[in-house]
Structure formats: structure tokens, C-alpha cells
PDB file of C-alpha atoms in Angstrom:
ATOM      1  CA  UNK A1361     156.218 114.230  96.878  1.00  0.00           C
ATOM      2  CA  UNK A1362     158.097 117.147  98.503  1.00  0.00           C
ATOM      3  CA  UNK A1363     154.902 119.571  98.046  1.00  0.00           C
ATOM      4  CA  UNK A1364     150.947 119.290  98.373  1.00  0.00           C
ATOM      5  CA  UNK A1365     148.713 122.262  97.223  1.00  0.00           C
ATOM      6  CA  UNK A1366     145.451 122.589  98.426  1.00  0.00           C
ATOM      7  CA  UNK A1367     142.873 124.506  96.180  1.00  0.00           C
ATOM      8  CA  UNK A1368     139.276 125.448  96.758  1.00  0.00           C
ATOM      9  CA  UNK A1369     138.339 122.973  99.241  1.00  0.00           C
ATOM     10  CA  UNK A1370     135.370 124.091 101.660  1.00  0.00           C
ATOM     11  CA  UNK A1371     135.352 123.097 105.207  1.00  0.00           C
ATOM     12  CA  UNK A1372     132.820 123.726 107.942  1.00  0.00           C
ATOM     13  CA  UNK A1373     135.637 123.931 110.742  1.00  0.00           C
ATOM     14  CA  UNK A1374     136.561 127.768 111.406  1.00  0.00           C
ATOM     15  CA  UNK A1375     139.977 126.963 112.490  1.00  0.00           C
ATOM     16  CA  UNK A1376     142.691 125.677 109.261  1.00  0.00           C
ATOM     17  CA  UNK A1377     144.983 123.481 111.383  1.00  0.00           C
ATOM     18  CA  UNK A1378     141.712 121.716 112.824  1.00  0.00           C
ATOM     19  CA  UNK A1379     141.094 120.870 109.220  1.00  0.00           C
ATOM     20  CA  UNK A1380     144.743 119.661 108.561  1.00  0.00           C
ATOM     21  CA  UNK A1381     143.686 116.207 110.425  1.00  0.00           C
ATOM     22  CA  UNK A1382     143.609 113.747 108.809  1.00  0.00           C
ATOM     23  CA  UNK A1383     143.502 115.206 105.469  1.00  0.00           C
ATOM     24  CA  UNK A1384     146.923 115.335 104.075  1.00  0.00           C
ATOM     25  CA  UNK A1385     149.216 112.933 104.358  1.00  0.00           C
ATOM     26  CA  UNK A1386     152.707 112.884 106.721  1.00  0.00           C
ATOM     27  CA  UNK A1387     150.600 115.975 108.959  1.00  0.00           C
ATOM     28  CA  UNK A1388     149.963 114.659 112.281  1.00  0.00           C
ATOM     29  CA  UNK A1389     147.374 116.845 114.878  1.00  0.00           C
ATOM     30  CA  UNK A1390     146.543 116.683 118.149  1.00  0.00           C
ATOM     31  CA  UNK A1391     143.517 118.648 119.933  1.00  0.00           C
ATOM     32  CA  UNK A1392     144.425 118.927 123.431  1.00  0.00           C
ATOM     33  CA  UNK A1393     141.987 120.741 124.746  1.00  0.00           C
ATOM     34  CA  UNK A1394     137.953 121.311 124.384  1.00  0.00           C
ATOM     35  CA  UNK A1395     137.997 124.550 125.934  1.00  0.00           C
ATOM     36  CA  UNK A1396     137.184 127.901 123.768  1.00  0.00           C
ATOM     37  CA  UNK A1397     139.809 129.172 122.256  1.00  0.00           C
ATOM     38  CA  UNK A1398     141.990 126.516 123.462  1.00  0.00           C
ATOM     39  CA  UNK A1399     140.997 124.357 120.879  1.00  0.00           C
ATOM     40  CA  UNK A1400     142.900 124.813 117.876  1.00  0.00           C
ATOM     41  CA  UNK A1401     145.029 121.296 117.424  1.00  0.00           C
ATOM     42  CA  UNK A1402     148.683 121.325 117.826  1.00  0.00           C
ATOM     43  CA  UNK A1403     150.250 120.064 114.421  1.00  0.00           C
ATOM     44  CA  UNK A1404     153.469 118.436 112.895  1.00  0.00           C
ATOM     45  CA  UNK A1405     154.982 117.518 109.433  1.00  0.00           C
ATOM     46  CA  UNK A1406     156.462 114.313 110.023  1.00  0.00           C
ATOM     47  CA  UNK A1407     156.924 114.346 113.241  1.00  0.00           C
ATOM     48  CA  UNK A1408     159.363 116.451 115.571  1.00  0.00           C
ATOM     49  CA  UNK A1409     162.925 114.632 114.336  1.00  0.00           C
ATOM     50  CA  UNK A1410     165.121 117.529 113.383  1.00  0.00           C
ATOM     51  CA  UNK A1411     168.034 118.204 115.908  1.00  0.00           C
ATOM     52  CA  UNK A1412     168.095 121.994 116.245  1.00  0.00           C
ATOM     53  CA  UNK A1413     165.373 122.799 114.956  1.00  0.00           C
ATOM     54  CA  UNK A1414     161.608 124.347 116.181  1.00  0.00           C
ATOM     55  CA  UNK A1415     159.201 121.710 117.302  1.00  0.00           C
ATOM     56  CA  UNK A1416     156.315 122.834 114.796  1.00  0.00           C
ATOM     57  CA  UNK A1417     156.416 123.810 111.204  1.00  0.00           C
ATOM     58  CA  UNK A1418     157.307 127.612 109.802  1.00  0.00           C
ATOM     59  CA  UNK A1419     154.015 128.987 108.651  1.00  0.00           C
ATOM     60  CA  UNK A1420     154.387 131.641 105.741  1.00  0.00           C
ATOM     61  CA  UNK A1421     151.331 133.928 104.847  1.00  0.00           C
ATOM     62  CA  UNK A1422     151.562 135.734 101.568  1.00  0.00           C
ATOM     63  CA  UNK A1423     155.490 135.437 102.663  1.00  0.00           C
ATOM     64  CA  UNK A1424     155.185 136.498 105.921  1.00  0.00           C
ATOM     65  CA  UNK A1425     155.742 134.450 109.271  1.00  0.00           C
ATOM     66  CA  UNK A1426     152.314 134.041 110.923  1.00  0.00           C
ATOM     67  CA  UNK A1427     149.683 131.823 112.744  1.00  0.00           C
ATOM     68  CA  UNK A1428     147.195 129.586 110.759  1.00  0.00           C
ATOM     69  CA  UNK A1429     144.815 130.119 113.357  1.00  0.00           C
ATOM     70  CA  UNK A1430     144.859 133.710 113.300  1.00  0.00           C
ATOM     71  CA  UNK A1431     143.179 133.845 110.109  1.00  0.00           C
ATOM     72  CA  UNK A1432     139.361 133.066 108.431  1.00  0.00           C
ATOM     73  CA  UNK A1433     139.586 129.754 106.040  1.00  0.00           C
ATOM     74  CA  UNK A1434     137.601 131.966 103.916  1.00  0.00           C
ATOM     75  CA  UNK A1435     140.245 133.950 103.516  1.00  0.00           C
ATOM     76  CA  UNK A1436     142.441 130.942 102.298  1.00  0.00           C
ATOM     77  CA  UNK A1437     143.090 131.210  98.286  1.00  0.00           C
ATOM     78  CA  UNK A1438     145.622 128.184  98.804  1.00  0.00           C
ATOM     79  CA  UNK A1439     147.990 126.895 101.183  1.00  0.00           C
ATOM     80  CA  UNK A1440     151.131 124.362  99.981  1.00  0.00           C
ATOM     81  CA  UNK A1441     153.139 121.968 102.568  1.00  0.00           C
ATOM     82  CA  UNK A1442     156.517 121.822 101.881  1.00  0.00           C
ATOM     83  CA  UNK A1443     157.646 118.206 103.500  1.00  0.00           C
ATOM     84  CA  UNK A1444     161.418 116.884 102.102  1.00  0.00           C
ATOM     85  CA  UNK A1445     164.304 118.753 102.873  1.00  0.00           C
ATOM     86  CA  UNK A1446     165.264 119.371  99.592  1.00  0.00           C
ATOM     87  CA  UNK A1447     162.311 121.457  99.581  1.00  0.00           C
ATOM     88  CA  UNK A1448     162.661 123.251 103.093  1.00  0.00           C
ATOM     89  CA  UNK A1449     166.494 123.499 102.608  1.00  0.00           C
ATOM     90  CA  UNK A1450     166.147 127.373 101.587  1.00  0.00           C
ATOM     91  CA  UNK A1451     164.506 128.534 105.053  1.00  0.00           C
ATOM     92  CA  UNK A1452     167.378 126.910 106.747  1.00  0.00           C
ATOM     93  CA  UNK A1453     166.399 125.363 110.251  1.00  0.00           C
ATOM     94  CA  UNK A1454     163.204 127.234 110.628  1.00  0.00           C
ATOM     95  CA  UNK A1455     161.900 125.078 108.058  1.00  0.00           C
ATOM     96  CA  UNK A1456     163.662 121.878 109.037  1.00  0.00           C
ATOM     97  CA  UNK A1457     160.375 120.219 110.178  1.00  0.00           C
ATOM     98  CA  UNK A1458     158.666 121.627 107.099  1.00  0.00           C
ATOM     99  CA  UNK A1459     156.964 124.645 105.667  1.00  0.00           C
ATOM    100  CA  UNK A1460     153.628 125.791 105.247  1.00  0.00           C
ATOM    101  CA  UNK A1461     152.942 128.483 102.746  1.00  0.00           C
ATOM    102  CA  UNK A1462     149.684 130.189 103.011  1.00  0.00           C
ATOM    103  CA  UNK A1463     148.646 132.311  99.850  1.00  0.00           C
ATOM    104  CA  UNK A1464     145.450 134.599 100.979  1.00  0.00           C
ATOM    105  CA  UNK A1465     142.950 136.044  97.910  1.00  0.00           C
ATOM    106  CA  UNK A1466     143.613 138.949  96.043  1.00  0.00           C
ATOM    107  CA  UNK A1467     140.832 141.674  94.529  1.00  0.00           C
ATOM    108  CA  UNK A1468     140.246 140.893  90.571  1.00  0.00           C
ATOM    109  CA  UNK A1469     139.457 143.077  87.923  1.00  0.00           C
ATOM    110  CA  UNK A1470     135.751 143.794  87.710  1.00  0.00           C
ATOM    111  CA  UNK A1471     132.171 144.266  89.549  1.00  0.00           C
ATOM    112  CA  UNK A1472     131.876 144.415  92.994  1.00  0.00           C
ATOM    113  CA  UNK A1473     131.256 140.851  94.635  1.00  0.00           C
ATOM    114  CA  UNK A1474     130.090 140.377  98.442  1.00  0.00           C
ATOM    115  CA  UNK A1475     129.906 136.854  99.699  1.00  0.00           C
ATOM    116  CA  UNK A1476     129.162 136.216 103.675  1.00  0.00           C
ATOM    117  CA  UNK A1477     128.769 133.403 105.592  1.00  0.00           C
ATOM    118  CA  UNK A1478     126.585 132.668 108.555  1.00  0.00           C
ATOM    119  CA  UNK A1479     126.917 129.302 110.107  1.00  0.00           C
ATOM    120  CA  UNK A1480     125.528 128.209 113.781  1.00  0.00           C
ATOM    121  CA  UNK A1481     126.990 124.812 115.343  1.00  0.00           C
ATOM    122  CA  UNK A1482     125.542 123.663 118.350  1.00  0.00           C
ATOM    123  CA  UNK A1483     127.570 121.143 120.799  1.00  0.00           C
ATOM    124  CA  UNK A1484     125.762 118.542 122.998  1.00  0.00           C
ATOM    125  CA  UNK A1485     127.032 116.104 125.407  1.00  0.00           C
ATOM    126  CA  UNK A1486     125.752 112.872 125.087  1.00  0.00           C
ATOM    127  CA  UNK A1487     127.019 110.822 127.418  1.00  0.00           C
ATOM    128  CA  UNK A1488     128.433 112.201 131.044  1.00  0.00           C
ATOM    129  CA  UNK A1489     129.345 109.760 134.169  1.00  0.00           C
ATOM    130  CA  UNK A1490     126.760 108.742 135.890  1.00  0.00           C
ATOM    131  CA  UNK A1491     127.240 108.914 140.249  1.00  0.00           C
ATOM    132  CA  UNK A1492     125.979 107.876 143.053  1.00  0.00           C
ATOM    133  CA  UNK A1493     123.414 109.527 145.342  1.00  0.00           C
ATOM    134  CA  UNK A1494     124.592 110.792 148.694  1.00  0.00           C
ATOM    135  CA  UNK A1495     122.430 107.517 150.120  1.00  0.00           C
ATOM    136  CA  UNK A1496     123.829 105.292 148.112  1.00  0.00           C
ATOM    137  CA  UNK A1497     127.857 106.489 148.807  1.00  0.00           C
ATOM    138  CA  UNK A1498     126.751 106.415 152.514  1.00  0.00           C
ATOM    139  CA  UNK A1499     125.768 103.031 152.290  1.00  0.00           C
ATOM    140  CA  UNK A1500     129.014 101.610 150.688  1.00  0.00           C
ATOM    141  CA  UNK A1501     131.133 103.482 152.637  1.00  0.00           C
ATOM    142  CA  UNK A1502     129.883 101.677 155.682  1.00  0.00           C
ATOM    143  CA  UNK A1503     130.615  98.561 153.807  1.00  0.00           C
ATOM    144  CA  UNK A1504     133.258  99.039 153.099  1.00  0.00           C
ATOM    145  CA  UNK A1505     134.217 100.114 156.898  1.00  0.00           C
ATOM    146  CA  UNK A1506     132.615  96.828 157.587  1.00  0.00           C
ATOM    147  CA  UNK A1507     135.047  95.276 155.659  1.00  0.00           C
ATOM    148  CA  UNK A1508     138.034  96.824 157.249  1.00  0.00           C
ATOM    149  CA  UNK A1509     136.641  96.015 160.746  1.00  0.00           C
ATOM    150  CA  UNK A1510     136.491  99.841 161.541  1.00  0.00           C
ATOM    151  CA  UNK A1511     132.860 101.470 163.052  1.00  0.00           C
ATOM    152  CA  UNK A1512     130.116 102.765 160.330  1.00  0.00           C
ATOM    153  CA  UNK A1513     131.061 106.156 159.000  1.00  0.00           C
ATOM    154  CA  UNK A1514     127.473 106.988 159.317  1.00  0.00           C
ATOM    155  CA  UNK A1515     125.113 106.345 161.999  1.00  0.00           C
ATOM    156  CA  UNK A1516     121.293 105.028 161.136  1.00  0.00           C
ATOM    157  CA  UNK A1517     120.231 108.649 162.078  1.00  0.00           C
ATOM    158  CA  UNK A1518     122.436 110.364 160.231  1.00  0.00           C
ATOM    159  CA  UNK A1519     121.792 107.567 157.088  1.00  0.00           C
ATOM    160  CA  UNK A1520     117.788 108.659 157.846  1.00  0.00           C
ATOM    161  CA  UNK A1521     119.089 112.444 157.167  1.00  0.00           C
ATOM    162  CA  UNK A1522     120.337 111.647 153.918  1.00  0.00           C
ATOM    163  CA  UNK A1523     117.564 109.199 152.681  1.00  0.00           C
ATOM    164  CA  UNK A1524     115.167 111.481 152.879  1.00  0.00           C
ATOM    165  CA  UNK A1525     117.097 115.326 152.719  1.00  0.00           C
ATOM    166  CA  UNK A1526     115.798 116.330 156.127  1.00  0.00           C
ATOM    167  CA  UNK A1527     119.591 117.975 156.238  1.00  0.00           C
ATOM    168  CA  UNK A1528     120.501 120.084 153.224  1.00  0.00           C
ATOM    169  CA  UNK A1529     123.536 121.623 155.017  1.00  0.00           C
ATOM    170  CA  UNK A1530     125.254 119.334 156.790  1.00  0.00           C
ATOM    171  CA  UNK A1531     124.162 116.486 154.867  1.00  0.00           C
ATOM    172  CA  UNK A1532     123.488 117.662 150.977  1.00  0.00           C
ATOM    173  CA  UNK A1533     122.671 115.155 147.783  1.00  0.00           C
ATOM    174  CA  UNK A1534     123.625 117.911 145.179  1.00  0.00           C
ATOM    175  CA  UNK A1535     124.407 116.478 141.465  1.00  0.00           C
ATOM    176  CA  UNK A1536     127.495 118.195 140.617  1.00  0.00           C
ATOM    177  CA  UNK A1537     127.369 117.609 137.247  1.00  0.00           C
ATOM    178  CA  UNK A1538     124.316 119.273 136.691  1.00  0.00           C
ATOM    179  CA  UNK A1539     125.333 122.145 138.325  1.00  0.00           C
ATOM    180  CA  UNK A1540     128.106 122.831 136.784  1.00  0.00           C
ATOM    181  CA  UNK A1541     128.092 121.657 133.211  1.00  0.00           C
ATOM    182  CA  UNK A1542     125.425 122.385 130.591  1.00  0.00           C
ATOM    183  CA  UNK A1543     124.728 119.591 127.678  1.00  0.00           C
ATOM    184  CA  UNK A1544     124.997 122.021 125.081  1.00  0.00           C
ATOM    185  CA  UNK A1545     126.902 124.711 123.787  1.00  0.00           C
ATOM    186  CA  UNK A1546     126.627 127.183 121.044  1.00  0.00           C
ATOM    187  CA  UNK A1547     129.781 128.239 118.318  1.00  0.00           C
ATOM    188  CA  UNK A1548     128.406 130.939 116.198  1.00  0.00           C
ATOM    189  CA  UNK A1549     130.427 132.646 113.145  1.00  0.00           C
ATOM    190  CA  UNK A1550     129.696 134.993 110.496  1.00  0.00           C
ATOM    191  CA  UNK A1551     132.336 136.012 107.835  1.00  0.00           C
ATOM    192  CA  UNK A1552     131.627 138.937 105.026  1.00  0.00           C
ATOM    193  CA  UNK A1553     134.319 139.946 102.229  1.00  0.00           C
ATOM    194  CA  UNK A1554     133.894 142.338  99.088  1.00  0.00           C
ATOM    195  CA  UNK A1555     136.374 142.241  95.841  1.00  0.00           C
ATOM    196  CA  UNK A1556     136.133 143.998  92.961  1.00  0.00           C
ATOM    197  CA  UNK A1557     138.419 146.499  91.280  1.00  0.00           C
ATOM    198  CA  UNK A1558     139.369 148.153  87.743  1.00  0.00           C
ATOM    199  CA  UNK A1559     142.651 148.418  85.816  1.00  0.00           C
ATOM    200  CA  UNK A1560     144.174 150.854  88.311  1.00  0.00           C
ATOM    201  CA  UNK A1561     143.846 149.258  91.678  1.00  0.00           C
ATOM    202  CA  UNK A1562     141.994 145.792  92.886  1.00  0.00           C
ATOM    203  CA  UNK A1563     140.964 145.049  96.542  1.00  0.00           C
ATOM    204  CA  UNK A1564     140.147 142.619  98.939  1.00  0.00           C
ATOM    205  CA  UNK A1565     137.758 143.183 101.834  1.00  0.00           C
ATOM    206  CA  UNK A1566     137.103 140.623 104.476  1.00  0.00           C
ATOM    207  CA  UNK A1567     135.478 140.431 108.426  1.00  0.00           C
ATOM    208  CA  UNK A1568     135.320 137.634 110.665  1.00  0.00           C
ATOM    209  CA  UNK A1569     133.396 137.367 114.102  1.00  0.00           C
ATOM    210  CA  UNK A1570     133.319 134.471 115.965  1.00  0.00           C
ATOM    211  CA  UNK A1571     131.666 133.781 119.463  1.00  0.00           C
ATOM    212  CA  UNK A1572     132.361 130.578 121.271  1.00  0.00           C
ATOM    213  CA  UNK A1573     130.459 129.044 124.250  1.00  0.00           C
ATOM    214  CA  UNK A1574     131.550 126.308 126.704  1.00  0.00           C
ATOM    215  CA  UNK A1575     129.752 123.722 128.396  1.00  0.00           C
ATOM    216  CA  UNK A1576     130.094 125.368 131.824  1.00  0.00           C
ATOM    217  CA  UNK A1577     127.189 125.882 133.648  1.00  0.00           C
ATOM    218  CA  UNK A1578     128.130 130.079 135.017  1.00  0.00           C
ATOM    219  CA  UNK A1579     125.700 132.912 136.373  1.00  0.00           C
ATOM    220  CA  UNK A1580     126.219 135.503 134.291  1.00  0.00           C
ATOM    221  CA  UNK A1581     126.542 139.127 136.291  1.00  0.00           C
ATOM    222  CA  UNK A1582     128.423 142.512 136.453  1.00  0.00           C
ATOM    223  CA  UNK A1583     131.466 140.759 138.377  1.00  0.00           C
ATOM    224  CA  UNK A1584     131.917 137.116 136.389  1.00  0.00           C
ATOM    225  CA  UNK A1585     131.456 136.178 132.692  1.00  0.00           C
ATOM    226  CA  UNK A1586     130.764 132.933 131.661  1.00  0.00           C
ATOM    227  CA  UNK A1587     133.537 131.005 129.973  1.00  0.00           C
ATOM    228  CA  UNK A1588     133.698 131.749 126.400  1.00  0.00           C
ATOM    229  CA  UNK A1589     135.819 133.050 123.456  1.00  0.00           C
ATOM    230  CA  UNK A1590     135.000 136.456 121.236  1.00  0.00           C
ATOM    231  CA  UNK A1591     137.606 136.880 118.128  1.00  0.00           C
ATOM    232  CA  UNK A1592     137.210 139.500 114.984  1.00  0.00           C
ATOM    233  CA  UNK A1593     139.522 139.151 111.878  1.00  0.00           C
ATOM    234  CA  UNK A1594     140.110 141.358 109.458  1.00  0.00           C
ATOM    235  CA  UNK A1595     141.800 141.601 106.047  1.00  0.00           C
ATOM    236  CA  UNK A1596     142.638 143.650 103.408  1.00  0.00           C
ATOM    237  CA  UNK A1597     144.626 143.258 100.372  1.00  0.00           C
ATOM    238  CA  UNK A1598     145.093 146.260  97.704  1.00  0.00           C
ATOM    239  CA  UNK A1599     147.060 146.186  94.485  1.00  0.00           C
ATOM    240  CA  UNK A1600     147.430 148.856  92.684  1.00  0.00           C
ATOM    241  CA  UNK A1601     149.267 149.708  88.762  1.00  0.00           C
ATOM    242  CA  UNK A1602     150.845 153.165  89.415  1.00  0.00           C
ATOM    243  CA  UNK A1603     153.110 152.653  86.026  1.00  0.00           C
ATOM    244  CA  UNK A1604     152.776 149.966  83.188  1.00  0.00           C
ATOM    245  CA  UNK A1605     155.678 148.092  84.923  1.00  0.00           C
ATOM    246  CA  UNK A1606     155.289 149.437  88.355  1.00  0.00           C
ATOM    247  CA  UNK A1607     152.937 147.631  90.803  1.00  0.00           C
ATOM    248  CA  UNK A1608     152.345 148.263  94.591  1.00  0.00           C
ATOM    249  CA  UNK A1609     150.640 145.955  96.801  1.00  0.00           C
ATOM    250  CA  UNK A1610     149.238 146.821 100.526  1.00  0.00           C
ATOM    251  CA  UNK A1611     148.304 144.054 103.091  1.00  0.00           C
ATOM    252  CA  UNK A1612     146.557 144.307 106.163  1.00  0.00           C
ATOM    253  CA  UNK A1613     145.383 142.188 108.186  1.00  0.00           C
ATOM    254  CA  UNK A1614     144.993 141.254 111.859  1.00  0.00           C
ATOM    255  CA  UNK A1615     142.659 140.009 114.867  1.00  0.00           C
ATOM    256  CA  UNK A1616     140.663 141.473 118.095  1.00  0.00           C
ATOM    257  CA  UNK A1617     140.066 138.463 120.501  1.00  0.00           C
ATOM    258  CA  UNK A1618     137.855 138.515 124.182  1.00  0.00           C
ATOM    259  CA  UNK A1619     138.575 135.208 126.254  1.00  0.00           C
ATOM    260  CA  UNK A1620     137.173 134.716 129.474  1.00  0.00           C
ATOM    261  CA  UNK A1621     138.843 131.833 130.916  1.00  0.00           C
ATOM    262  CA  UNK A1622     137.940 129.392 133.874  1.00  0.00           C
ATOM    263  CA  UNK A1623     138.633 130.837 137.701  1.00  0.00           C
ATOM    264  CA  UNK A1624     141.660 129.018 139.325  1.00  0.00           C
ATOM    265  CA  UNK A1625     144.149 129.640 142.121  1.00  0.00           C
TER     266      UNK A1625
END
């Protein structure tokens, strides 16, 4: 089929094309990266085959070119991916490796409804390399010396220094790994949205916060942050009946994001 329409369907993932995977068919993703805020997966329709054309898909929100990962799934009435050309042939090239159009909720007619959403997911590394001790690399790399007919690349005194850390300076046994990474990690997000509305006007209220850590092991202080990722959505959609035949409707919607990213030179 040239078009799949996704309805109500509840997901525990805060970002939509993280959800796409594996879910619908002819959509290929790829997560590069587990870094926060880096790690929203790269997606295709079919592959990248159109000469011409933009590598990814053309995302439309409410008709509007956009990012799926700049909004909530929550706010998400339905999204439909457009996939055969006859389909994609009226956005000309931009849709040539397919369309995604994202319909967001609207206010209905009646009492005022709030719904939030709190959820906490917690990250933990199970299963990191395990190394050598500084003894133990001291020893085979006189081996392997040996081997090569060279001299030891450590003495017996200086092998004495290491065994038993009589030396921390010039001859440390420091476990990188636990000094720098941490085996868990915390992704917290909390979502609220109120709609409601009469015959006049209808509305649409929603707020996002989301607050990523990383598994990097970072002193905290007034000069460095630790690695993480801070983002606040917003949304609001307002329609309003200002004649019997004449209807107005006001979107507006947006995000605030805070990423503190690893040092490098």
C-alpha cells in the first residue's frame, strides 16, 4: 500500500522516530549514537534511491515542514507514511523518498480534561570490558620483549613498585573504567496537556520536560556540568467559530533545549 496510518498507539520511548523501528514496514532506522540528545535514530522510507532528491523523508506537521523529534508523542493524534510515488508525486522531489504527515490533537467541545504523564527510566550497563591490572600488563609486556629478543621493559624493582602500589605517581594501577563511566543512568520525563472548549473556541494545552543523564562519570561544579540533555516542549492549538461558516485556527508550538556535551579539542 502507498499509505500507513497510525492511530492511538502508546509507546514508552519519548522520541517518535525511535519508535518508527521496526514497526512499520519499508522504514528503516539507525541509532548512531548513545549519547543524550544524540540519540534520536536516523530514518528512511525505502531506502535513499531517488536521484535528486533529499536523503531522508519530508516530515509534515499539521501541514507544516518540521522535525519528528521536536515534538512530545503525546502530542501525536496520528501520523500517515506516504511510501509509492504515486502518492509522494504532489510534493515533487522533497517527497521523492517519501512523506510523513504528522496530524497533532485538537481541543473538543466540552469539560476541561488534564492528563500528565510521569515516567522514570533508569539505564544500567551490564557488561563493560574487563582489563588488566598494571602488574599483570607489566608482566606480558616483558614477554612479549622476551619474545622479540629486546631487554625487559620493566626491571624486578620497578615490577615490585607496581605489585604492591609503593609508586602511585610514576607507577599508578588506576581502573579507568571506573573512573570515568557510571553503570547507570537516569532519563526522566513528565508531560501535562489540558483540552476542553465550548461552541465558540476549543483548545489544546500541552508541556513537555525532559532531563537526560549519561553514563559519564563528571564532578559536578561552578565551571563543568556533567554530560546531559534538558529539553521543554510546548504546544498549543486554538480553533475558534467567529461566523457559522468562518473558522480560525492558531498553532503554536515549539522547544527550549540545554545540552552539555563531552569536552574535546
Amino acid at each position: 500500500g502507498s499509505e500507513m496510518c497510525i492511530r492511538d498507539r502508546k509507546t514508552s520511548t519519548s522520541s517518535i522516530t525511535n519508535a518508527l523501528a521496526g514497526n512499520i514496514a519499508g522504514v528503516m532506522a539507525r541509532q548512531t549514537s548513545g549519547q543524550p540528545g544524540n540519540n534520536i535514530s536516523e530514518f528512511w522510507i525505502r531506502g535513499i534511491s531517488t536521484f535528486g532528491a533529499s536523503s531522508g523523508a519530508l516530515v509534515l506537521i499539521d501541514g507544516l515542514e518540521g522535525r519528528l523529534e521536536d515534538i512530545d508523542t503525546d502530542d501525536v493524534e496520528s501520523f500517515s507514511i506516504l511510501k509509492d510515488a504515486s502518492a509522494t508525486a504532489v510534493y515533487g522531489t522533497r517527497g521523492a523518498n517519501g512523506v510523513v504527515l504528522v496530524t497533532t490533537k485538537r481541543g473538543e467541545t466540552g469539560k476541561l480534561t488534564i492528563t500528565g504523564r510521569a515516567t522514570l527510566k533508569v539505564s544500567h550497563i551490564k557488561r563493560l570490558p574487563e582489563y588488566l591490572g598494571a602488574y599483570d600488563y607489566a608482566l606480558l609486556a616483558n614477554e612479549a620483549r622476551a619474545m622479540s629478543g629486546e631487554d625487559d621493559l620493566y626491571s624486578r624493582l620497578e615490577l615490585d613498585l607496581i605489585k604492591y602500589n609503593l609508586d602511585k605517581d610514576l607507577y599508578p594501577d588506576v581502573n579507568w573504567i571506573d573512573e570515568i563511566m557510571k553503570r547507570t543512568s537516569i532519563q526522566q520525563n513528565y508531560y501535562i496537556n489540558a483540552q476542553g472548549g465550548g461552541d465558540i473556541a476549543r483548545y489544546y494545552l500541552s508541556l513537555g520536560y525532559q532531563d537526560e543523564g549519561a553514563a559519564y562519570r563528571q564532578e559536578d561544579n561552578l565551571f563543568k556540568k556533567p554530560l546531559s540533555y534538558k529539553k521543554i516542549t510546548y504546544r498549543a492549538n486554538i480553533d475558534m467559530n467567529l461566523t457559522k461558516t468562518t473558522k480560525v485556527y492558531f498553532g503554536l508550538d515549539g522547544y527550549i533545549s540545554n545540552y552539555t556535551s563531552p569536552g574535546g579539542q
